[in-house]
Coordinates of C-alpha atoms and ligand atoms in Angstrom, one line a residue:
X646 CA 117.6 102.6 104.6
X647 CA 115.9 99.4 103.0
X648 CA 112.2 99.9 102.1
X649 CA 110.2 103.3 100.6
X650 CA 109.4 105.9 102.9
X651 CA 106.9 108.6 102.3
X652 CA 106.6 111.9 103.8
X653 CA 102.6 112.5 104.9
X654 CA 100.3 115.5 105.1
X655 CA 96.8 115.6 105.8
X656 CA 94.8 118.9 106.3
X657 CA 91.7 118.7 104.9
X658 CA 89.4 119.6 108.0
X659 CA 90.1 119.7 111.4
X660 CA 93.6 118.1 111.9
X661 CA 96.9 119.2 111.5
X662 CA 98.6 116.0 110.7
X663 CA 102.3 114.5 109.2
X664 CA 103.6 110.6 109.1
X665 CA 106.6 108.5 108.1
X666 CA 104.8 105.6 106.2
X667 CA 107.7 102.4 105.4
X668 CA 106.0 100.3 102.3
X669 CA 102.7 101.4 102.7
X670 CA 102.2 99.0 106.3
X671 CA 104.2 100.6 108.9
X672 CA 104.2 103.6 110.6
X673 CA 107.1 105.0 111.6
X674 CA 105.9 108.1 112.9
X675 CA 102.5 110.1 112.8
X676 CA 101.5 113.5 114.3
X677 CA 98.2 115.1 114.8
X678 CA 97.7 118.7 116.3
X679 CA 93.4 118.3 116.7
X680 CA 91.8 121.6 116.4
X681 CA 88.8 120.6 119.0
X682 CA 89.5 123.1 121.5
X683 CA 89.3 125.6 119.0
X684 CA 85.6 124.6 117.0
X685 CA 84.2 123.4 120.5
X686 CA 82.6 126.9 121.3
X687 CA 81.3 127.4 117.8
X688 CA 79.6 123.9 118.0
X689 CA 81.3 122.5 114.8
X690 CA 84.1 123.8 112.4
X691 CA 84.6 127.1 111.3
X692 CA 86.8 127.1 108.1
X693 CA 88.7 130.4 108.6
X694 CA 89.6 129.5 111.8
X695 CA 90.9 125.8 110.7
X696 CA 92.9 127.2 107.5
X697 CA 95.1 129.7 109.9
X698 CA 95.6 127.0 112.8
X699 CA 96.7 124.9 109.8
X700 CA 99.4 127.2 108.8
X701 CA 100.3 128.0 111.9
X702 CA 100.9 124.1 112.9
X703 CA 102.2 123.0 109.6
X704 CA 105.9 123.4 109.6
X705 CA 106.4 122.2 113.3
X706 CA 104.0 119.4 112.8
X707 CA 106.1 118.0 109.6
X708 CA 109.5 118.6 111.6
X709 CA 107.8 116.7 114.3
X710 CA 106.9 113.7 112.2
X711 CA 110.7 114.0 110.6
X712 CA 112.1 114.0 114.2
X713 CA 109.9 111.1 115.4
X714 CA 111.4 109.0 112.8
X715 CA 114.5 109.8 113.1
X716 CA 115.2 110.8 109.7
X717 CA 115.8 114.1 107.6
X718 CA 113.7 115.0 104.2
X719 CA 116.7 114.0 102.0
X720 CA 115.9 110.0 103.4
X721 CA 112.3 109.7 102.3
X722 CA 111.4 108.6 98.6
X723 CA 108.1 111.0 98.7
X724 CA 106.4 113.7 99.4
X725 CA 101.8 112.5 99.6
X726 CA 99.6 115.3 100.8
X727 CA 95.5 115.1 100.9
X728 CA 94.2 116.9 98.0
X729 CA 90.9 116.7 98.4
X730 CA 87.9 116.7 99.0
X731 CA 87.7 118.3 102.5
X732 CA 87.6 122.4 103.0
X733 CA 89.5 124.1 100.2
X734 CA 91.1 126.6 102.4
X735 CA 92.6 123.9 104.6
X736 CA 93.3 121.5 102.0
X737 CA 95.5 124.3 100.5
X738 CA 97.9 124.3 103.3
X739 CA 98.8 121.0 103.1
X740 CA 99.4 121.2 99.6
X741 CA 101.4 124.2 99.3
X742 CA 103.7 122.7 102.2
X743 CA 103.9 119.5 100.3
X744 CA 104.5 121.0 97.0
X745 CA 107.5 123.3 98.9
X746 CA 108.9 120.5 100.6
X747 CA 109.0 118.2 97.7
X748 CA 110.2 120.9 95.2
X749 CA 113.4 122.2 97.5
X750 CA 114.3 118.4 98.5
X751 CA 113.7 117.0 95.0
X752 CA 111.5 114.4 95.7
X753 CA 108.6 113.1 93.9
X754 CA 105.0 114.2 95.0
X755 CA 101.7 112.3 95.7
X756 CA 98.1 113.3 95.6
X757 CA 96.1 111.6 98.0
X758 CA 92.3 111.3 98.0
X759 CA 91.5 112.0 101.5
X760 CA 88.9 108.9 101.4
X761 CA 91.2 106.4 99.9
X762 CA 93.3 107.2 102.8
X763 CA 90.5 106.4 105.2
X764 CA 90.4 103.2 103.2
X765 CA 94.5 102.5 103.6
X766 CA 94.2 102.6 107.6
X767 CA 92.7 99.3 107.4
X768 CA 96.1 98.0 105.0
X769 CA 98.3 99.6 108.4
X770 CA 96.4 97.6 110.9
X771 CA 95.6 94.1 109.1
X772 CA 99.2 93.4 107.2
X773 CA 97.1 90.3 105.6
X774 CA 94.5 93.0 104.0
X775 CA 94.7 92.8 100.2
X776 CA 92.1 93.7 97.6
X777 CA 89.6 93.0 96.7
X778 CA 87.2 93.4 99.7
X779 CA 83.9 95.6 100.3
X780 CA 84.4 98.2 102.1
X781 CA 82.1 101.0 104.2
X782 CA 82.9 104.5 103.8
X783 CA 81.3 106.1 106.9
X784 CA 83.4 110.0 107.8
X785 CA 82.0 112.8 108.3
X786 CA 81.2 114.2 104.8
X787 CA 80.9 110.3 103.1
X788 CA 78.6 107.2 103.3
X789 CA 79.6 104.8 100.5
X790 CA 79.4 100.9 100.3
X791 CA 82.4 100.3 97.7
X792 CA 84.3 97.7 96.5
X793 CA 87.7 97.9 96.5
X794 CA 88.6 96.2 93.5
X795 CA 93.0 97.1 93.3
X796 CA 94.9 99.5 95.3
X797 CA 93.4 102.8 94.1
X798 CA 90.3 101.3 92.3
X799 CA 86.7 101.3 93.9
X800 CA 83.5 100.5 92.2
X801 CA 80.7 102.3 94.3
X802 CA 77.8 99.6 95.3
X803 CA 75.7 102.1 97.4
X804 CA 75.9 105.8 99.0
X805 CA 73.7 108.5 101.0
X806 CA 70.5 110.0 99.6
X807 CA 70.9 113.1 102.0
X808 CA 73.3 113.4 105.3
X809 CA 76.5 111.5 105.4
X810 CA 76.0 109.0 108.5
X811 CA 78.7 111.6 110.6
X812 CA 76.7 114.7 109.8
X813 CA 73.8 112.8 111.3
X814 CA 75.6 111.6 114.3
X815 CA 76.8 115.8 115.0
X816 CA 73.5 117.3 114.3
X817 CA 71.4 114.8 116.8
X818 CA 74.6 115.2 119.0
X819 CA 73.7 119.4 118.8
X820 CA 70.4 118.8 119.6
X821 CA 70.6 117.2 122.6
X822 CA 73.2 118.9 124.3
X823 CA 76.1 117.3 123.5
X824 CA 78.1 119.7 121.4
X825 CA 81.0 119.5 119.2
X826 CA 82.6 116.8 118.2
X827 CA 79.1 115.2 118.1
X828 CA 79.9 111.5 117.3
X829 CA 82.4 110.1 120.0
X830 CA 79.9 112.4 122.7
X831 CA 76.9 110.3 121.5
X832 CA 78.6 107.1 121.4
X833 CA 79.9 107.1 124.7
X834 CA 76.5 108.7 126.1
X835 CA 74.6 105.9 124.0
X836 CA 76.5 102.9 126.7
X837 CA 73.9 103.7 129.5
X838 CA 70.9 104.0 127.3
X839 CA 68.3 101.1 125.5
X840 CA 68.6 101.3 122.0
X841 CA 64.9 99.6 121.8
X842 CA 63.7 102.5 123.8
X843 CA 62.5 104.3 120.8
X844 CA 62.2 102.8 117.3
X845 CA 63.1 105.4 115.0
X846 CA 62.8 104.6 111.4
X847 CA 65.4 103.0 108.9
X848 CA 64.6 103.9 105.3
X849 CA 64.7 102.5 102.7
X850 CA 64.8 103.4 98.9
X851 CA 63.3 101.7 96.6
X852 CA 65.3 99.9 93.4
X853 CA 68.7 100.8 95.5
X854 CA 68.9 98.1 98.1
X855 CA 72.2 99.5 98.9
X856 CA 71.7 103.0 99.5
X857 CA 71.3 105.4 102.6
X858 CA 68.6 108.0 103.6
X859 CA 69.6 109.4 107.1
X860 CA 67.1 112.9 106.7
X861 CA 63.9 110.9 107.7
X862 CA 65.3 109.5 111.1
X863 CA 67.0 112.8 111.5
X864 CA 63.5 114.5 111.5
X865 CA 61.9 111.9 113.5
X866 CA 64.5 112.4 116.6
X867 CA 63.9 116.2 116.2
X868 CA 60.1 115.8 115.8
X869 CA 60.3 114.1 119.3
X870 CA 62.6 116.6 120.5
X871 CA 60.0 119.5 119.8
X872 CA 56.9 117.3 121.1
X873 CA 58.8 117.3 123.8
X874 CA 59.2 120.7 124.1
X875 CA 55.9 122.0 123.7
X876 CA 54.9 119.2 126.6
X877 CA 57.7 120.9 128.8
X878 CA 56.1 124.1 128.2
X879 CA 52.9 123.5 128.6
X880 CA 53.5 121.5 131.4
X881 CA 54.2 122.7 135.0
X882 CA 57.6 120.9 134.6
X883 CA 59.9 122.9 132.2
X884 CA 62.1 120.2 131.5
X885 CA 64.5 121.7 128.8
X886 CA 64.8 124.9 131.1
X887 CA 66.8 127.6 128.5
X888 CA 70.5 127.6 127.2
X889 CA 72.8 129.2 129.9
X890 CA 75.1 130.5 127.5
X891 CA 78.0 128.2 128.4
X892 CA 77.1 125.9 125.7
X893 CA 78.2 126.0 122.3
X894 CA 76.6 128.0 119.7
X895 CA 74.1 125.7 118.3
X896 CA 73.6 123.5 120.9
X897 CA 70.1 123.0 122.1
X898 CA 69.4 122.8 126.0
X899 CA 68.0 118.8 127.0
X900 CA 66.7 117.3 129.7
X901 CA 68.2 113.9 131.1
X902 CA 64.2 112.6 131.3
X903 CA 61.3 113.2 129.0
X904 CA 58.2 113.5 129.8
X905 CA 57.6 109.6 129.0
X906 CA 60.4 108.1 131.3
X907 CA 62.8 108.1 128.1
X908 CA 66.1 109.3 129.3
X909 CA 68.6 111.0 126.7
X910 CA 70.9 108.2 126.2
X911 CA 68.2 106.1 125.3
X912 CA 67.2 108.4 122.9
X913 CA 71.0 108.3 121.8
X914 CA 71.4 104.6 122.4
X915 CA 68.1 104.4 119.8
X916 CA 69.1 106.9 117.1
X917 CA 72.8 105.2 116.9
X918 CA 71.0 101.5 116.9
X919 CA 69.3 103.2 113.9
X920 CA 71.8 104.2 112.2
X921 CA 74.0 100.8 112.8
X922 CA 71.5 98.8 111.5
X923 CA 71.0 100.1 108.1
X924 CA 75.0 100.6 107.8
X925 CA 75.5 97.1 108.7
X926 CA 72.7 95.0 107.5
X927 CA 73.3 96.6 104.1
X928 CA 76.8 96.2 103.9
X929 CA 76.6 92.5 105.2
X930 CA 73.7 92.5 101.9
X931 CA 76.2 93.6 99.3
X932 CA 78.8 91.7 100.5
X933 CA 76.0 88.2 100.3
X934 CA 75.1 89.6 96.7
X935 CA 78.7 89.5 95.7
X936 CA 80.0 86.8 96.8
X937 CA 82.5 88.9 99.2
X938 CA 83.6 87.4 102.1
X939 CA 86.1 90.2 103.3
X940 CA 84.4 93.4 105.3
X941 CA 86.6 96.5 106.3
X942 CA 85.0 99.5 107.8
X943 CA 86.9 102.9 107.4
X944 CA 86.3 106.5 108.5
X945 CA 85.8 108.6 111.7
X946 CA 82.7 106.7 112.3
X947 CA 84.2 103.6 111.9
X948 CA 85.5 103.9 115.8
X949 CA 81.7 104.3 116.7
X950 CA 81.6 100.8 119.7
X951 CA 78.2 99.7 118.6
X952 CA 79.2 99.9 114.6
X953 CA 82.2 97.9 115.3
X954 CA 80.2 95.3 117.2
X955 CA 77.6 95.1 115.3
X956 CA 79.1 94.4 112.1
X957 CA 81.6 91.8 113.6
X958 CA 78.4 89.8 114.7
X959 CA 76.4 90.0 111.9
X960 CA 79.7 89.8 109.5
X961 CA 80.6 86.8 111.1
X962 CA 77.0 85.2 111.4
X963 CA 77.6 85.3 107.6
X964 CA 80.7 83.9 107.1
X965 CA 82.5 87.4 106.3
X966 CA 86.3 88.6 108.1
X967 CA 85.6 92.0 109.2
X968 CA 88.4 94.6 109.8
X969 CA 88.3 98.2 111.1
X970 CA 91.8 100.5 111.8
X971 CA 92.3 101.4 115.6
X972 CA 90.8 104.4 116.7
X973 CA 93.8 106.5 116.3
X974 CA 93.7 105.8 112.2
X975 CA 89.7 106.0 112.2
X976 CA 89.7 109.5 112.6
X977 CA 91.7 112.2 110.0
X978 CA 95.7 111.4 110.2
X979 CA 98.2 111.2 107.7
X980 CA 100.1 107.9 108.5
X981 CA 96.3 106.6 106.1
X982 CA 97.9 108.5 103.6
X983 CA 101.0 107.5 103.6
X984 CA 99.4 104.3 103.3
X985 CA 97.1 104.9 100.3
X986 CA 99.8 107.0 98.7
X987 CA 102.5 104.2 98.7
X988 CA 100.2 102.1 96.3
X989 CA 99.7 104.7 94.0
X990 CA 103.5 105.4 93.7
X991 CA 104.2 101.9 93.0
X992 CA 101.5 102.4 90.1
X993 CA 103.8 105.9 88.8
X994 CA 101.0 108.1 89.7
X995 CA 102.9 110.9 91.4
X996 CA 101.8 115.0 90.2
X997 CA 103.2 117.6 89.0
X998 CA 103.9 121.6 90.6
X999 CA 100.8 122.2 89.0
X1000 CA 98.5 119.6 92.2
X1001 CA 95.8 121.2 93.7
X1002 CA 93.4 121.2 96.2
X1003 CA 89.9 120.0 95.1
X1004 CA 86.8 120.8 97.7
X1005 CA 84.8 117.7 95.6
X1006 CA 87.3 115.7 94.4
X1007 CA 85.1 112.3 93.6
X1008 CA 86.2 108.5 95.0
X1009 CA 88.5 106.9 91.9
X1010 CA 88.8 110.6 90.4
X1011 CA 92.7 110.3 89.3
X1012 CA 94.3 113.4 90.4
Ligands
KG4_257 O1 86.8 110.7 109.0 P1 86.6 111.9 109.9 O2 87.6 112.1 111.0 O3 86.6 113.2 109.1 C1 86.0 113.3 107.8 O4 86.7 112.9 106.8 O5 84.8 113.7 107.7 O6 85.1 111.7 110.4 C2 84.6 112.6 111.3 C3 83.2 112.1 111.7 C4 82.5 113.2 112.5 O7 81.2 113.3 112.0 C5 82.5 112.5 113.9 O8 81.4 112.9 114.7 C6 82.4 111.0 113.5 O9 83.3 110.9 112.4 N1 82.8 110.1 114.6 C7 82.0 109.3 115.2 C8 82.8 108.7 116.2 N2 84.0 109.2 116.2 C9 84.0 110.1 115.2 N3 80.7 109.0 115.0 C10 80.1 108.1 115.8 N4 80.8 107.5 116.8 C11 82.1 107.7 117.1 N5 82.7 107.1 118.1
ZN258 ZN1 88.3 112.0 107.2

């Protein structure tokens, strides 16, 4: 078989996931197993629970990705596997499958850093995407503005004060009902609301034009949450009514109207605008500022509709090609890092037995 094929495996969260990655572009075959149904009544992740589902779905999930691509360990070149950062008890599935597989067919292994996959999805879907571009970072644990100078080689141009922009998405998510996973819920409940409705603040930090502060809108969407509240109580109309116990743990009990005629997805459809606005009007900034003309978006927020939008108008009303990965390789897979590891096997960076999984592995850390 012309070309170099690399065996996948991504476990760092909430996803049980193995590819077949030809040259770093193509995918040949890519499984996920999602562990939603399982996190969805605690209202978010719980790390016990993920680590056992992983080792449960690891073996069948690799065979699976074998299967789909019609081809047996002994015909890939190498073995990648996400080593971090993500949850250490999860990441350490992945690896110790990776390190077995690799060890017992004798092929060389790859570390992975699980946001330079996120990165790579954008190489998969736009075959003319070559470095360097500026890229945004936006998952559920990162918000970075970086440029990617080289394949495996990021200079960091701004990041998050406080919440990553996903962590913000899942917590207002919680607190108006929507539940786990948080993001996806809001955006699609965000379609039928105003996003001028409410205008919720967009920090700013002084001296770091290209930084993020998410904790101040955050508080300001609770604040009017609680206002709210006490209205509704006070009131003769109990608007929030109480938690039925149906929902997920965590998840507050919301009314569809407000006391002011503000409906819950224009509450969503303003926090989101919020959000998008300092994502992309800083981004589109850096990219000005450095004489970048190339914009790719990568991470699980990355398939948020009005992000997308949003930065192909204002990236384009500056002169700037913007690329984002289909949904399917926004969101935790492995084909990303069969993707990101390809490049760094052409470089000679494959590990040793001795590869671990780091919780807080840092972006451009060499493994
Ligand atoms: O990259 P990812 O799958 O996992 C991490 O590496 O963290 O990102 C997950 C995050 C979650 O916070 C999720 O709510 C968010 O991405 N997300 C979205 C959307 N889809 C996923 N946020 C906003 N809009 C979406 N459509
Ligand atoms: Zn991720």
């Amino acid at each position: 078989m012309k070309g170099t094929y690399i065996l996948a495996i991504e476990s760092s969260c909430d996803e049980t996931a193995a590819a077949v990655v030809k040259d770093g572009r193509q995918v040949i075959s890519n499984i996920i197993s999602s562990q939603i149904d399982l996190h969805t009544k605690y209202g978010g992740v719980v790390p016990e629970l993920a680590s056992r589902k992983h080792i449960e779905k690891i073996n069948p999930v690799i065979t699976e990705a074998l299967v789909g691509a019609g081809m047996t360990i002994q015909d890939v070149d190498a073995v990648a596997v996400t080593c971090g950062p993500g949850l250490v008890g999860s990441l350490l599935v992945g690896v110790g499958a990776a390190k077995a597989v690799a060890f017992a067919a004798g092929k060389p292994l790859i570390g992975v850093h699980h946001i330079e996959g996120h990165v790579a999805a954008n190489y998969i879907c736009h075959p003319d995407l070559e470095p360097p571009f500026l890229c945004l970072i936006v998952s559920g644990g990162h918000t970075h503005i970086v440029v990617v100078e080289d394949y495996g080689t990021y200079r960091i141009i701004g990041r998050t004060h406080d919440d990553a922009a996903g962590e913000a998405f899942d917590k207002i998510a919680r607190a108006i009902g929507l539940g786990y996973p948080g993001g996806p819920k809001l955006d699609k409940l965000a379609k039928q609301g105003d996003p001028t409705a409410v205008p919720f603040p967009r920090a700013h930090i002084d001296g770091c034009p290209y930084d993020f502060s998410f904790s101040g809108l955050k508080s300001a969407v609770l604040n009017y949450l609680n206002i709210e509240k006490m209205k509704s109580k006070a009131g003769s109309v109990q608007r929030f009514g109480v938690p039925t116990g149906g929902e997920a743990e965590g998840t507050e009990a919301c009314p569809e109207v407000f006391s002011d005629g503000i409906t819950r997805a224009d509450l969503a459809a303003s926090f989101q605008s919020a959000v998008v606005d300092v994502l992309v009007s800083r981004t589109v900034a850096a990219a000005n500022a450095l004489g970048m003309d190339r914009i790719a978006i990568a991470g699980g927020v990355a398939c948020n509709s009005a992000l997308r939008a949003a930065m192909l108008t204002l990236g384009e009303e500056n002169g700037k090609k913007v690329y984002y990965p289909d949904p399917i390789l926004c969101t935790d897979n492995a084909a990303m890092i069969g993707s990101a590891a390809y490049y760094e096997f052409l470089s000679g960076h494959t590990a040793d037995w001795t590869l671990n999984a780091v919780p807080n592995l840092k972006l451009g850390e060499k493994i």
